Every structure is written in structure tokens, then in C-alpha cells.
PDB file of N, CA and C in Angstrom:
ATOM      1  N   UNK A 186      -4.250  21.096  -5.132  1.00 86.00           N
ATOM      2  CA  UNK A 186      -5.048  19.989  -4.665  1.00 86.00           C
ATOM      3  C   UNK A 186      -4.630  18.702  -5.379  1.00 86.00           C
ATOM      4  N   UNK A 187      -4.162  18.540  -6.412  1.00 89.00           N
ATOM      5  CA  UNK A 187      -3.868  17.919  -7.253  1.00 89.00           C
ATOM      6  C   UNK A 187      -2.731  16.722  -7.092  1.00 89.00           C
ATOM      7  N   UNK A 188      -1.732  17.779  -6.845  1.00 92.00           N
ATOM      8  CA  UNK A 188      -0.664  17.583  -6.457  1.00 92.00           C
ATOM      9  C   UNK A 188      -0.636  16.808  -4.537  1.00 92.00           C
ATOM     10  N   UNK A 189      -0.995  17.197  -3.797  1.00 93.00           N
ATOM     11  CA  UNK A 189      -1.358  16.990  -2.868  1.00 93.00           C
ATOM     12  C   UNK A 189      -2.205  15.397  -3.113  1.00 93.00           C
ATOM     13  N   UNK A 190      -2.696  15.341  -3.504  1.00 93.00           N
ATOM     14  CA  UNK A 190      -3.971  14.120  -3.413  1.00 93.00           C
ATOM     15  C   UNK A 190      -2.698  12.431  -4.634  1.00 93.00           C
ATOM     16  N   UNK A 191      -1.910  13.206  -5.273  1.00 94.00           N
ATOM     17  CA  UNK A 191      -1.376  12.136  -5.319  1.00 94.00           C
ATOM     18  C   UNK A 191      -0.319  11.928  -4.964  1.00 94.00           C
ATOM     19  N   UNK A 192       0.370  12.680  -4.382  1.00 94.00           N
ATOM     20  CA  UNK A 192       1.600  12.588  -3.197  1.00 94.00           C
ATOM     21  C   UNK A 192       1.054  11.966  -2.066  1.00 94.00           C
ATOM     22  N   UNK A 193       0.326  12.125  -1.350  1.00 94.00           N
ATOM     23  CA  UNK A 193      -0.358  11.841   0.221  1.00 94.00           C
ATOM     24  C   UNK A 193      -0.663  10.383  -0.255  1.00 94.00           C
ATOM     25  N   UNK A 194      -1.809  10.492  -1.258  1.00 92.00           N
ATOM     26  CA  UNK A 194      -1.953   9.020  -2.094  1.00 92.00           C
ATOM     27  C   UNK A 194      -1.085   7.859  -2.161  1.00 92.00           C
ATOM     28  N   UNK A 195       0.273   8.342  -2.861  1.00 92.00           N
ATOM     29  CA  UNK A 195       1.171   7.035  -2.916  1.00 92.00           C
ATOM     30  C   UNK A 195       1.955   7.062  -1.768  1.00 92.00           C
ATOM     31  N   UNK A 196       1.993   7.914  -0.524  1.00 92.00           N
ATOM     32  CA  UNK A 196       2.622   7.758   0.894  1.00 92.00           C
ATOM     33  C   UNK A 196       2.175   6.354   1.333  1.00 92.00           C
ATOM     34  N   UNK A 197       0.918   6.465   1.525  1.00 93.00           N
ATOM     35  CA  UNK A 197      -0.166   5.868   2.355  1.00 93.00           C
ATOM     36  C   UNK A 197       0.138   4.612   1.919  1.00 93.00           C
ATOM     37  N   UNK A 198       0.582   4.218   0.606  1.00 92.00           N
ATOM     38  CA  UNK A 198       0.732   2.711   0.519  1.00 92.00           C
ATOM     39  C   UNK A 198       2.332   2.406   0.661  1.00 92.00           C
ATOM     40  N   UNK A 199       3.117   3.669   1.617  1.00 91.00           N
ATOM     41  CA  UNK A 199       4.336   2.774   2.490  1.00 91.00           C
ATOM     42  C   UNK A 199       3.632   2.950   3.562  1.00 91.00           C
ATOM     43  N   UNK A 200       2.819   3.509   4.335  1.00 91.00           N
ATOM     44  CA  UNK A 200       2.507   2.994   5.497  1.00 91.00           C
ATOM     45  C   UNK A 200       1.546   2.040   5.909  1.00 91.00           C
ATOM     46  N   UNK A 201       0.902   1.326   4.864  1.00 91.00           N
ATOM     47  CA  UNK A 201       0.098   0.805   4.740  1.00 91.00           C
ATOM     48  C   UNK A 201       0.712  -0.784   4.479  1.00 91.00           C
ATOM     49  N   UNK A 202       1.827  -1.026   4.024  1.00 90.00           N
ATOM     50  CA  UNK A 202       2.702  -2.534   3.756  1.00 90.00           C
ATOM     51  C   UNK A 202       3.127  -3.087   4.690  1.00 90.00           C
ATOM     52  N   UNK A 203       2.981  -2.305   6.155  1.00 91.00           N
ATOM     53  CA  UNK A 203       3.517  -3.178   7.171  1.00 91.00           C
ATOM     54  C   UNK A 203       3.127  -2.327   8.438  1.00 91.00           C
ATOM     55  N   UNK A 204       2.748  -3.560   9.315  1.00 90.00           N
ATOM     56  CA  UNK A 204       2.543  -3.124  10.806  1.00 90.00           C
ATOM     57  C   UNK A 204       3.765  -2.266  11.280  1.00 90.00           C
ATOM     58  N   UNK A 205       4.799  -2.293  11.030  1.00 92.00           N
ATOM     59  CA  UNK A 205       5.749  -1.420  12.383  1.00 92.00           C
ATOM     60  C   UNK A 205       6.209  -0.334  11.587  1.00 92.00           C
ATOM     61  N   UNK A 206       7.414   0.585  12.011  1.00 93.00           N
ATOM     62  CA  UNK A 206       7.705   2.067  11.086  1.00 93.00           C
ATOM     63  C   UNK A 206       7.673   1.650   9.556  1.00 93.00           C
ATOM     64  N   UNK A 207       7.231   2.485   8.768  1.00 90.00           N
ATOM     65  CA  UNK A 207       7.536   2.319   7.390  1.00 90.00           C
ATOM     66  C   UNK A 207       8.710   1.883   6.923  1.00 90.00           C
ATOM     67  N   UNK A 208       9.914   2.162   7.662  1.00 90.00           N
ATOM     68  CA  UNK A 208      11.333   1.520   7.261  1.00 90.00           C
ATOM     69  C   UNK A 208      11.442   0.433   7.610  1.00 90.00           C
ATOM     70  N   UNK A 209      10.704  -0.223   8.350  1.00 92.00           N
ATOM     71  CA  UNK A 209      10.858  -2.026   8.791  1.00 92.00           C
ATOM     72  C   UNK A 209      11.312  -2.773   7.920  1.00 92.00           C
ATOM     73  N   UNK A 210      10.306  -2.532   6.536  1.00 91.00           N
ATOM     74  CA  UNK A 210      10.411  -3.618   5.523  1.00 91.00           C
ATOM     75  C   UNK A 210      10.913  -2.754   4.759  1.00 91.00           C
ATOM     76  N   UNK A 211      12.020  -3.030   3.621  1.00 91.00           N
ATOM     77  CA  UNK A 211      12.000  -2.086   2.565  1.00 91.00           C
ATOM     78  C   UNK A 211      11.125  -2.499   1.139  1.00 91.00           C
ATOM     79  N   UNK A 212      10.506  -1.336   0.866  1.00 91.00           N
ATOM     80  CA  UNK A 212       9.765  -2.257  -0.363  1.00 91.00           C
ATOM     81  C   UNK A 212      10.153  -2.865  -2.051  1.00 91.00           C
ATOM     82  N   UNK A 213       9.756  -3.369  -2.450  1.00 93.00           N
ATOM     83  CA  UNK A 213      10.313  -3.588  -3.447  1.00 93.00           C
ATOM     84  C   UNK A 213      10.417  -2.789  -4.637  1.00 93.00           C
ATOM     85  N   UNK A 214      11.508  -2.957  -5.520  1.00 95.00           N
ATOM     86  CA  UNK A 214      12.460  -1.958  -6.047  1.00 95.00           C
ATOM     87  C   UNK A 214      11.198  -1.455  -7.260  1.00 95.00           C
ATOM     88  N   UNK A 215      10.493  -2.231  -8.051  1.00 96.00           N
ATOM     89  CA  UNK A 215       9.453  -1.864  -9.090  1.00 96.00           C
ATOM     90  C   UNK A 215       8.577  -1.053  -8.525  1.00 96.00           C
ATOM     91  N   UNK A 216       8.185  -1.142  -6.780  1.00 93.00           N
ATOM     92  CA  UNK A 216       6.908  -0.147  -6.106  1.00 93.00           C
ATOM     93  C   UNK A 216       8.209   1.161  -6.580  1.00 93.00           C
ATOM     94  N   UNK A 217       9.132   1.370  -6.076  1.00 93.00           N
ATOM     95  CA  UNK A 217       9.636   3.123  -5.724  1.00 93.00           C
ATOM     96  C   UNK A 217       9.926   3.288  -7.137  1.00 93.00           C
ATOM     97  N   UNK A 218      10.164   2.251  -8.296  1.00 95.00           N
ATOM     98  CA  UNK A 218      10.281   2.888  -9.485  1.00 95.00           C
ATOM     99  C   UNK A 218       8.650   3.646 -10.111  1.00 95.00           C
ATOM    100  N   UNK A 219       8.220   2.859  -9.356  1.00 94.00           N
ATOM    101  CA  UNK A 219       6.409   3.061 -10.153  1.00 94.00           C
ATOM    102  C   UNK A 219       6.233   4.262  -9.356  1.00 94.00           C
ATOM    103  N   UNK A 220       6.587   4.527  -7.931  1.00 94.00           N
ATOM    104  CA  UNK A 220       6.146   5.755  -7.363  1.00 94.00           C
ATOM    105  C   UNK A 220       6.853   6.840  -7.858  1.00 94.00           C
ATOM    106  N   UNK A 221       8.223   6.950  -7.638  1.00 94.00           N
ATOM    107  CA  UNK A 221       9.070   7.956  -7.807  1.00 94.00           C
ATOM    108  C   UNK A 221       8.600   8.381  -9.600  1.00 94.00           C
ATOM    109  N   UNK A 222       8.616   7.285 -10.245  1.00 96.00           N
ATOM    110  CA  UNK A 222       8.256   7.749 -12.145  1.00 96.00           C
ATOM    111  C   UNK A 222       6.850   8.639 -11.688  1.00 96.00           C
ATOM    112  N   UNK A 223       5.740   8.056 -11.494  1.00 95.00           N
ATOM    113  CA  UNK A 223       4.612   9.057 -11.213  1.00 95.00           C
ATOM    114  C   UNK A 223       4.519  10.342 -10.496  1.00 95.00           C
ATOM    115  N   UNK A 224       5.344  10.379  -9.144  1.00 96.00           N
ATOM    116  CA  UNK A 224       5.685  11.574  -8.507  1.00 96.00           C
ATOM    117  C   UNK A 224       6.161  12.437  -9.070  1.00 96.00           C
ATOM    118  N   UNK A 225       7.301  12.256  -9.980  1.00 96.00           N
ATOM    119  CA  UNK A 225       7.810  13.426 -10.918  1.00 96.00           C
ATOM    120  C   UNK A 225       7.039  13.351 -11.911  1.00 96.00           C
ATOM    121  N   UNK A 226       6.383  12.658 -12.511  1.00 95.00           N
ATOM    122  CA  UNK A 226       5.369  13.433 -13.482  1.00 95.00           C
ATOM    123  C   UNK A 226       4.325  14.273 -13.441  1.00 95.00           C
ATOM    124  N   UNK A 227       3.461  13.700 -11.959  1.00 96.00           N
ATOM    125  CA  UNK A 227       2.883  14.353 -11.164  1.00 96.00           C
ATOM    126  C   UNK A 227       3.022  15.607 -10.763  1.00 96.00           C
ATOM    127  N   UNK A 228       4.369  16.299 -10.551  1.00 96.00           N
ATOM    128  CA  UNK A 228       5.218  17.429  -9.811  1.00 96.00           C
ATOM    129  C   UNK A 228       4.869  17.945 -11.102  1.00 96.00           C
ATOM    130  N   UNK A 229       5.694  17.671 -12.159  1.00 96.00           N
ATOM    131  CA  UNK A 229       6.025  18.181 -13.269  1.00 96.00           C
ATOM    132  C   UNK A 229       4.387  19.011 -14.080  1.00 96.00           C
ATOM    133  N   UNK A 230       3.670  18.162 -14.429  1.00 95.00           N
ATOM    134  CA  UNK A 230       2.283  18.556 -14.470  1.00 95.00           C
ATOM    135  C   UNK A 230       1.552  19.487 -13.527  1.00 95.00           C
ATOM    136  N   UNK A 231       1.635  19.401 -12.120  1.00 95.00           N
ATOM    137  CA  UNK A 231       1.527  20.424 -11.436  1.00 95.00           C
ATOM    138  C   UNK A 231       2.269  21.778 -11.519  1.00 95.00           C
ATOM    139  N   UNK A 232       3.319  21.663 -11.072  1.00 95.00           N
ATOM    140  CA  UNK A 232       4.375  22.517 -11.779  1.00 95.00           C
ATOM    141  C   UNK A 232       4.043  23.660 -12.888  1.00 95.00           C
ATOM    142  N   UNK A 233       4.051  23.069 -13.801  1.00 96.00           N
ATOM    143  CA  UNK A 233       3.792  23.570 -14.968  1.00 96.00           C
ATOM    144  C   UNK A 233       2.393  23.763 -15.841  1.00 96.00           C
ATOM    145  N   UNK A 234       1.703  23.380 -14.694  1.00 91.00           N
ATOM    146  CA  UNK A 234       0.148  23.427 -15.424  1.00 91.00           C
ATOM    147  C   UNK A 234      -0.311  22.873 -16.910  1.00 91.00           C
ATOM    148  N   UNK A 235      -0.129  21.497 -16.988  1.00 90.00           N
ATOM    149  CA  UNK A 235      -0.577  20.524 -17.660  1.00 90.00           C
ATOM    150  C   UNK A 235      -1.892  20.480 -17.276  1.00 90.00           C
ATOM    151  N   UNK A 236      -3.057  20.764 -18.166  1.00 90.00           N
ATOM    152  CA  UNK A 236      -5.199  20.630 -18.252  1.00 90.00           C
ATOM    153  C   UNK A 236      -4.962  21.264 -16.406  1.00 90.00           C
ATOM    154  N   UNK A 237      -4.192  22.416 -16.061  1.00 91.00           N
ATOM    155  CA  UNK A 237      -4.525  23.090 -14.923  1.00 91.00           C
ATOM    156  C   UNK A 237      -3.716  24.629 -14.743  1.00 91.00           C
ATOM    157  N   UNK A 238      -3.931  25.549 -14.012  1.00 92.00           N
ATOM    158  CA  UNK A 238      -3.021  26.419 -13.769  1.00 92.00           C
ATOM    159  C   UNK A 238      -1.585  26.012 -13.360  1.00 92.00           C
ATOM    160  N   UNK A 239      -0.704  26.758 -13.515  1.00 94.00           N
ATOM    161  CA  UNK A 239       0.935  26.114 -13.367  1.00 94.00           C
ATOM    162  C   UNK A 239       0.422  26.727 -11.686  1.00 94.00           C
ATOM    163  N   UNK A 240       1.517  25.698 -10.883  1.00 92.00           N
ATOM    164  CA  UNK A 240       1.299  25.891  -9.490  1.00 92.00           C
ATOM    165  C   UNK A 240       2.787  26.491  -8.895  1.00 92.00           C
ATOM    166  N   UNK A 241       3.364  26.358  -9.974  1.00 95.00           N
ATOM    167  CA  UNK A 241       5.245  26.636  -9.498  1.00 95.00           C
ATOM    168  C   UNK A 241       5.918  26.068  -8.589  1.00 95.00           C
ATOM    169  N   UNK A 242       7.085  26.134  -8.776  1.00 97.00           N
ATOM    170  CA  UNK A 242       8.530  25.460  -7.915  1.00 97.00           C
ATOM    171  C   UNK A 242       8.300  25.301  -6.037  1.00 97.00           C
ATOM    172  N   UNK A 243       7.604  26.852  -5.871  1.00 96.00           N
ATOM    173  CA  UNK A 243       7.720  27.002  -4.602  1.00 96.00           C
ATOM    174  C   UNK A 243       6.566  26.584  -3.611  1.00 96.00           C
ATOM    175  N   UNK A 244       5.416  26.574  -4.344  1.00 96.00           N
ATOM    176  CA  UNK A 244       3.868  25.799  -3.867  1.00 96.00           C
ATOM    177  C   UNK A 244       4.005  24.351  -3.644  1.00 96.00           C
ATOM    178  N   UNK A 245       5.109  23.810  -5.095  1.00 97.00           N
ATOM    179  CA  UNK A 245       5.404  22.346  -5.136  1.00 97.00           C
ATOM    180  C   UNK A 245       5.633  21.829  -3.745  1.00 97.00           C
ATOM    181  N   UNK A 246       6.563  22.385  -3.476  1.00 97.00           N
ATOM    182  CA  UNK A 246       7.750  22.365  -2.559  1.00 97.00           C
ATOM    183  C   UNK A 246       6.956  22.274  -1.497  1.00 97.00           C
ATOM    184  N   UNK A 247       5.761  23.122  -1.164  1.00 97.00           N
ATOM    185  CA  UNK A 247       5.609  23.310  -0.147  1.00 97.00           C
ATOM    186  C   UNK A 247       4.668  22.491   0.151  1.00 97.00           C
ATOM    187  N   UNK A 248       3.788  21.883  -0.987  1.00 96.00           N
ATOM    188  CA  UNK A 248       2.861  20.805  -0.849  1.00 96.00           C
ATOM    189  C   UNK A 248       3.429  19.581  -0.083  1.00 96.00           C
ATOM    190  N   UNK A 249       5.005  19.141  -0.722  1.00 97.00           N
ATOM    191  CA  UNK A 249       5.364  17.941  -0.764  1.00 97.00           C
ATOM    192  C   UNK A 249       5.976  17.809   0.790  1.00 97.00           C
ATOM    193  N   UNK A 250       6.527  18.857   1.177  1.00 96.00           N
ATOM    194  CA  UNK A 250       6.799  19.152   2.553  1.00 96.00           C
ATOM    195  C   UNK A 250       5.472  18.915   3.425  1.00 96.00           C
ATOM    196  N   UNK A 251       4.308  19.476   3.368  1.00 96.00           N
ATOM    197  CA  UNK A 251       2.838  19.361   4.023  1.00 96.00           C
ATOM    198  C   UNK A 251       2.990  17.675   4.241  1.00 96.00           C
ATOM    199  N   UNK A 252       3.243  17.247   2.830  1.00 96.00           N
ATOM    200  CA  UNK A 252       2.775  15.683   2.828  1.00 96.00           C
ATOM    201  C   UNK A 252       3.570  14.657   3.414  1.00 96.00           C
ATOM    202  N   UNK A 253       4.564  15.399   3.292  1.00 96.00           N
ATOM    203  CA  UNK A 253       5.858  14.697   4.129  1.00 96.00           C
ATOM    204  C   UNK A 253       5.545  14.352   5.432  1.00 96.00           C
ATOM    205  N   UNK A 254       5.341  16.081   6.228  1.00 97.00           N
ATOM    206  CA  UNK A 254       4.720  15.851   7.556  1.00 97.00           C
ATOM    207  C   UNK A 254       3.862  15.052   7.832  1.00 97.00           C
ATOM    208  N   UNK A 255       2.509  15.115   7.018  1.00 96.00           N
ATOM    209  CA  UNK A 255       1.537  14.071   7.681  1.00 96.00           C
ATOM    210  C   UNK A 255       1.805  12.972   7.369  1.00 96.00           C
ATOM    211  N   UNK A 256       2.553  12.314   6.642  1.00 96.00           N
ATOM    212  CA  UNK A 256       3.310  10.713   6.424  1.00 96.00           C
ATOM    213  C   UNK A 256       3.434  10.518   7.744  1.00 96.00           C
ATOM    214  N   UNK A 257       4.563  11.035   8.149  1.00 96.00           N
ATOM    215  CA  UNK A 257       5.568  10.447   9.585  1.00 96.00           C
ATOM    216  C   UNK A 257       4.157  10.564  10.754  1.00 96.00           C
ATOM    217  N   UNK A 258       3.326  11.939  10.602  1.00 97.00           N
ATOM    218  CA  UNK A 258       2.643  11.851  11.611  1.00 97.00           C
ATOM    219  C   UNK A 258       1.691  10.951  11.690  1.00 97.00           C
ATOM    220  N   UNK A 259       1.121  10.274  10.558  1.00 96.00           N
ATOM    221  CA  UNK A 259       0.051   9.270  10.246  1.00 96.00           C
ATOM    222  C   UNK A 259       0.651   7.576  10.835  1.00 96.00           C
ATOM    223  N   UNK A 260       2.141   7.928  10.262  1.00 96.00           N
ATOM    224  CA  UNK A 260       3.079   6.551  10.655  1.00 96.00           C
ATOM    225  C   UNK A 260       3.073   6.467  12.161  1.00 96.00           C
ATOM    226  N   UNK A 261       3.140   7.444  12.864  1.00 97.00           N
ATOM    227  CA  UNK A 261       3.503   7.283  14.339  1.00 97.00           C
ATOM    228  C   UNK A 261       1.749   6.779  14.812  1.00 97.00           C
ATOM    229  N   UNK A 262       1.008   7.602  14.200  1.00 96.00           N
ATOM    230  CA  UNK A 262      -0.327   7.164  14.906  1.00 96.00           C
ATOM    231  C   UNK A 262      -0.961   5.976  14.545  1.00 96.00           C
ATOM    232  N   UNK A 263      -0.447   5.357  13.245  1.00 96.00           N
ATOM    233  CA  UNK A 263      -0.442   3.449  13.188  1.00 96.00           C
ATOM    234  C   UNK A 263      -0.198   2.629  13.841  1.00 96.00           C
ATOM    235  N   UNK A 264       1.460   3.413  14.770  1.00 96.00           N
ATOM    236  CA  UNK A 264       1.987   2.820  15.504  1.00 96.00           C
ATOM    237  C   UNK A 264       1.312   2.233  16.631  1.00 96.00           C
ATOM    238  N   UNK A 265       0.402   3.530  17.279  1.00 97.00           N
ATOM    239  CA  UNK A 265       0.238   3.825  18.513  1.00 97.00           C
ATOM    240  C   UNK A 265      -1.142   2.849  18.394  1.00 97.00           C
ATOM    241  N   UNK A 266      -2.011   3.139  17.430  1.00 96.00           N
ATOM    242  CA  UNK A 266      -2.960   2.268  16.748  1.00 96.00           C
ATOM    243  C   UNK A 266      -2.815   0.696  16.803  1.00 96.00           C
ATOM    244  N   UNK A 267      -2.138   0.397  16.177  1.00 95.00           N
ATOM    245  CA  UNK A 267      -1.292  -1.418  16.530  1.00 95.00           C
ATOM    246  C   UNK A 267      -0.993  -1.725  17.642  1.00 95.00           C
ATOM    247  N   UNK A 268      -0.627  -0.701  18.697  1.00 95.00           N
ATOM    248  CA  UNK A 268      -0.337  -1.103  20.049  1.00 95.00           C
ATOM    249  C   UNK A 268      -1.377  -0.549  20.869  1.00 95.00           C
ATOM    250  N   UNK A 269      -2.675  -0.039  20.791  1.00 96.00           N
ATOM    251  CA  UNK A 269      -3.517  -0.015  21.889  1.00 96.00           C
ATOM    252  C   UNK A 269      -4.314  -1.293  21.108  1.00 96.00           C
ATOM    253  N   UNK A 270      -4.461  -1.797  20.148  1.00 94.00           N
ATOM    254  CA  UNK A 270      -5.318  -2.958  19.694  1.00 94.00           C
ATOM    255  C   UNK A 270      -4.519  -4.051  20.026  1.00 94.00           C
ATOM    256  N   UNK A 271      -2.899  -4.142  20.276  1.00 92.00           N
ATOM    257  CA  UNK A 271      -2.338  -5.000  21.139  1.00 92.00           C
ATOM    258  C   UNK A 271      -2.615  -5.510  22.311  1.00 92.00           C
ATOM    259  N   UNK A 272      -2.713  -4.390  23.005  1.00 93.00           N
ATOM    260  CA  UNK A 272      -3.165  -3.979  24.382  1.00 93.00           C
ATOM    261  C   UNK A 272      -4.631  -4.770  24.862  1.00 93.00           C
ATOM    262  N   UNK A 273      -5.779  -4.079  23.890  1.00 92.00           N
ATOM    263  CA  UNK A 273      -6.854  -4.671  24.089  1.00 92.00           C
ATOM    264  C   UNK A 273      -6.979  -6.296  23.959  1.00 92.00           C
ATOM    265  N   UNK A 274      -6.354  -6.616  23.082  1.00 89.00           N
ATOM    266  CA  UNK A 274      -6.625  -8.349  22.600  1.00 89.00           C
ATOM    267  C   UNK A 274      -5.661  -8.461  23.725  1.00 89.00           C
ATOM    268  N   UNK A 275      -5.106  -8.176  24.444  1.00 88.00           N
ATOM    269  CA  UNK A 275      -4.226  -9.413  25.338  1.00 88.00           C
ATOM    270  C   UNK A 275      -5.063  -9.218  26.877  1.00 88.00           C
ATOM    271  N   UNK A 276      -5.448  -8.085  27.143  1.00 85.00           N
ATOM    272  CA  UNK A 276      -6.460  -8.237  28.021  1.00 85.00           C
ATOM    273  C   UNK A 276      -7.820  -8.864  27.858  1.00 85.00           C
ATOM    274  N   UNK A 277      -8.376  -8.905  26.812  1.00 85.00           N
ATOM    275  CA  UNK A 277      -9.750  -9.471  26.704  1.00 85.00           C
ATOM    276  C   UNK A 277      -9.092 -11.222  26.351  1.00 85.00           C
ATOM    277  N   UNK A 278      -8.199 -11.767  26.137  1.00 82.00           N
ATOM    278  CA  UNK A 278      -7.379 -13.108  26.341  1.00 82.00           C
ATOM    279  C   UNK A 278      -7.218 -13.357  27.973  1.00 82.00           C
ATOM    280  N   UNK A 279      -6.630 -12.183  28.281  1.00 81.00           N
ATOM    281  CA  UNK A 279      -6.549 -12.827  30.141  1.00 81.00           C
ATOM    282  C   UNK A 279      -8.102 -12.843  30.928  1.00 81.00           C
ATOM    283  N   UNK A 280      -9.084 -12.127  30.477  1.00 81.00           N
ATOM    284  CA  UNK A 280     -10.256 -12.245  30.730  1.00 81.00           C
ATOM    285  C   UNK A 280     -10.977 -13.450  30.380  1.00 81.00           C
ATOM    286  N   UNK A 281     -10.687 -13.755  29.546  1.00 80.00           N
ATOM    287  CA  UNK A 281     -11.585 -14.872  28.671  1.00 80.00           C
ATOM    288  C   UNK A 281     -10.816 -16.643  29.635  1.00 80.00           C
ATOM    289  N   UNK A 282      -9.825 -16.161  29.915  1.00 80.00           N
ATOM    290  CA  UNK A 282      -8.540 -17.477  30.417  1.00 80.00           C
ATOM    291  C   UNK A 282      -8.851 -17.250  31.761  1.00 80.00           C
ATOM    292  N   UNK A 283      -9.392 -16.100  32.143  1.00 74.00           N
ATOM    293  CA  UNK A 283     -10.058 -16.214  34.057  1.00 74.00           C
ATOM    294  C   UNK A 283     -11.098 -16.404  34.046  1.00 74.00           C
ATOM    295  N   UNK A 284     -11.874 -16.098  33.430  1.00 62.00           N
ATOM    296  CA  UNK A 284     -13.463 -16.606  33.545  1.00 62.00           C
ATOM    297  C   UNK A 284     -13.681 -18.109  33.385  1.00 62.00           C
TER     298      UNK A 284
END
């Protein structure tokens, strides 16, 4: 759980820096040093059960994979998110410009 909650955690703030795919913008070089340093410490502590049970190599793995998935799938549904609220504001504009 642990592990999970701060992987998913620091995803969310690349999909969260910009309206279009997460690769649009690239972010700046101090965010992926600050993420990537915490992620492996994070792993590592999980891992090895630092104030928890050790969770091992292969749970890791499989967490970070879980989290992986719902990244891209969360990213696509931002997408889709930004463009039906597109959608709506340009019709309630042609409404507002005919009335």
C-alpha cells in the first residue's frame, strides 16, 4: 500500500502540469530529480521493509507496473475530459451568440 500510494502520488503531478498528453511539456530537470531520488528510496524502503514488512523485488515490480497502467489510463481520460468540457463551452458560446 505504501509503495503504491507514493508511486501513483508522484504520477499524478505529470499529469496534472499540463492540459494535453503528459509528454507535451517536458518537465523540469529538479521535478524528475526530486521524483526519481524519492521513488528509489521509496522502492528501496518498501523493498526491504524499512518501519514495515519487506515487500520484495517481485511485488515491487508489480506495484509499479499497476501504477504505470493507471497513469496512461488516467492520462487518456484527462484527455477525453478537456475535450468534452471543450465541447460544452463552445456550444453553450454558440447558444449564448444566437439568443
Amino acid at each position: 500500500m505504501y509503495l503504491k500510494l507514493s508511486v501513483a502520488g508522484h504520477l499524478t503531478i505529470f499529469l496534472t502540469r499540463t492540459q494535453g498528453p503528459f509528454w507535451s511539456i517536458r518537465p523540469a530537470k529538479i521535478l524528475w530529480i526530486a521524483v526519481l531520488g524519492t521513488q528509489i528510496l521509496a522502492t528501496l524502503i518498501a523493498v526491504y521493509g524499512v518501519f514495515m514488512t519487506p515487500l520484495g523485488w517481485g511485488w515491487a515490480l508489480l506495484v509499479w507496473g499497476y501504477a504505470l497502467v493507471w497513469f496512461l489510463v488516467n492520462d487518456r481520460v484527462k484527455l477525453l475530459t478537456y475535450w468534452l468540457l471543450s465541447l460544452l463551452r463552445s456550444r453553450r458560446r454558440r447558444r449564448l451568440n444566437m439568443a
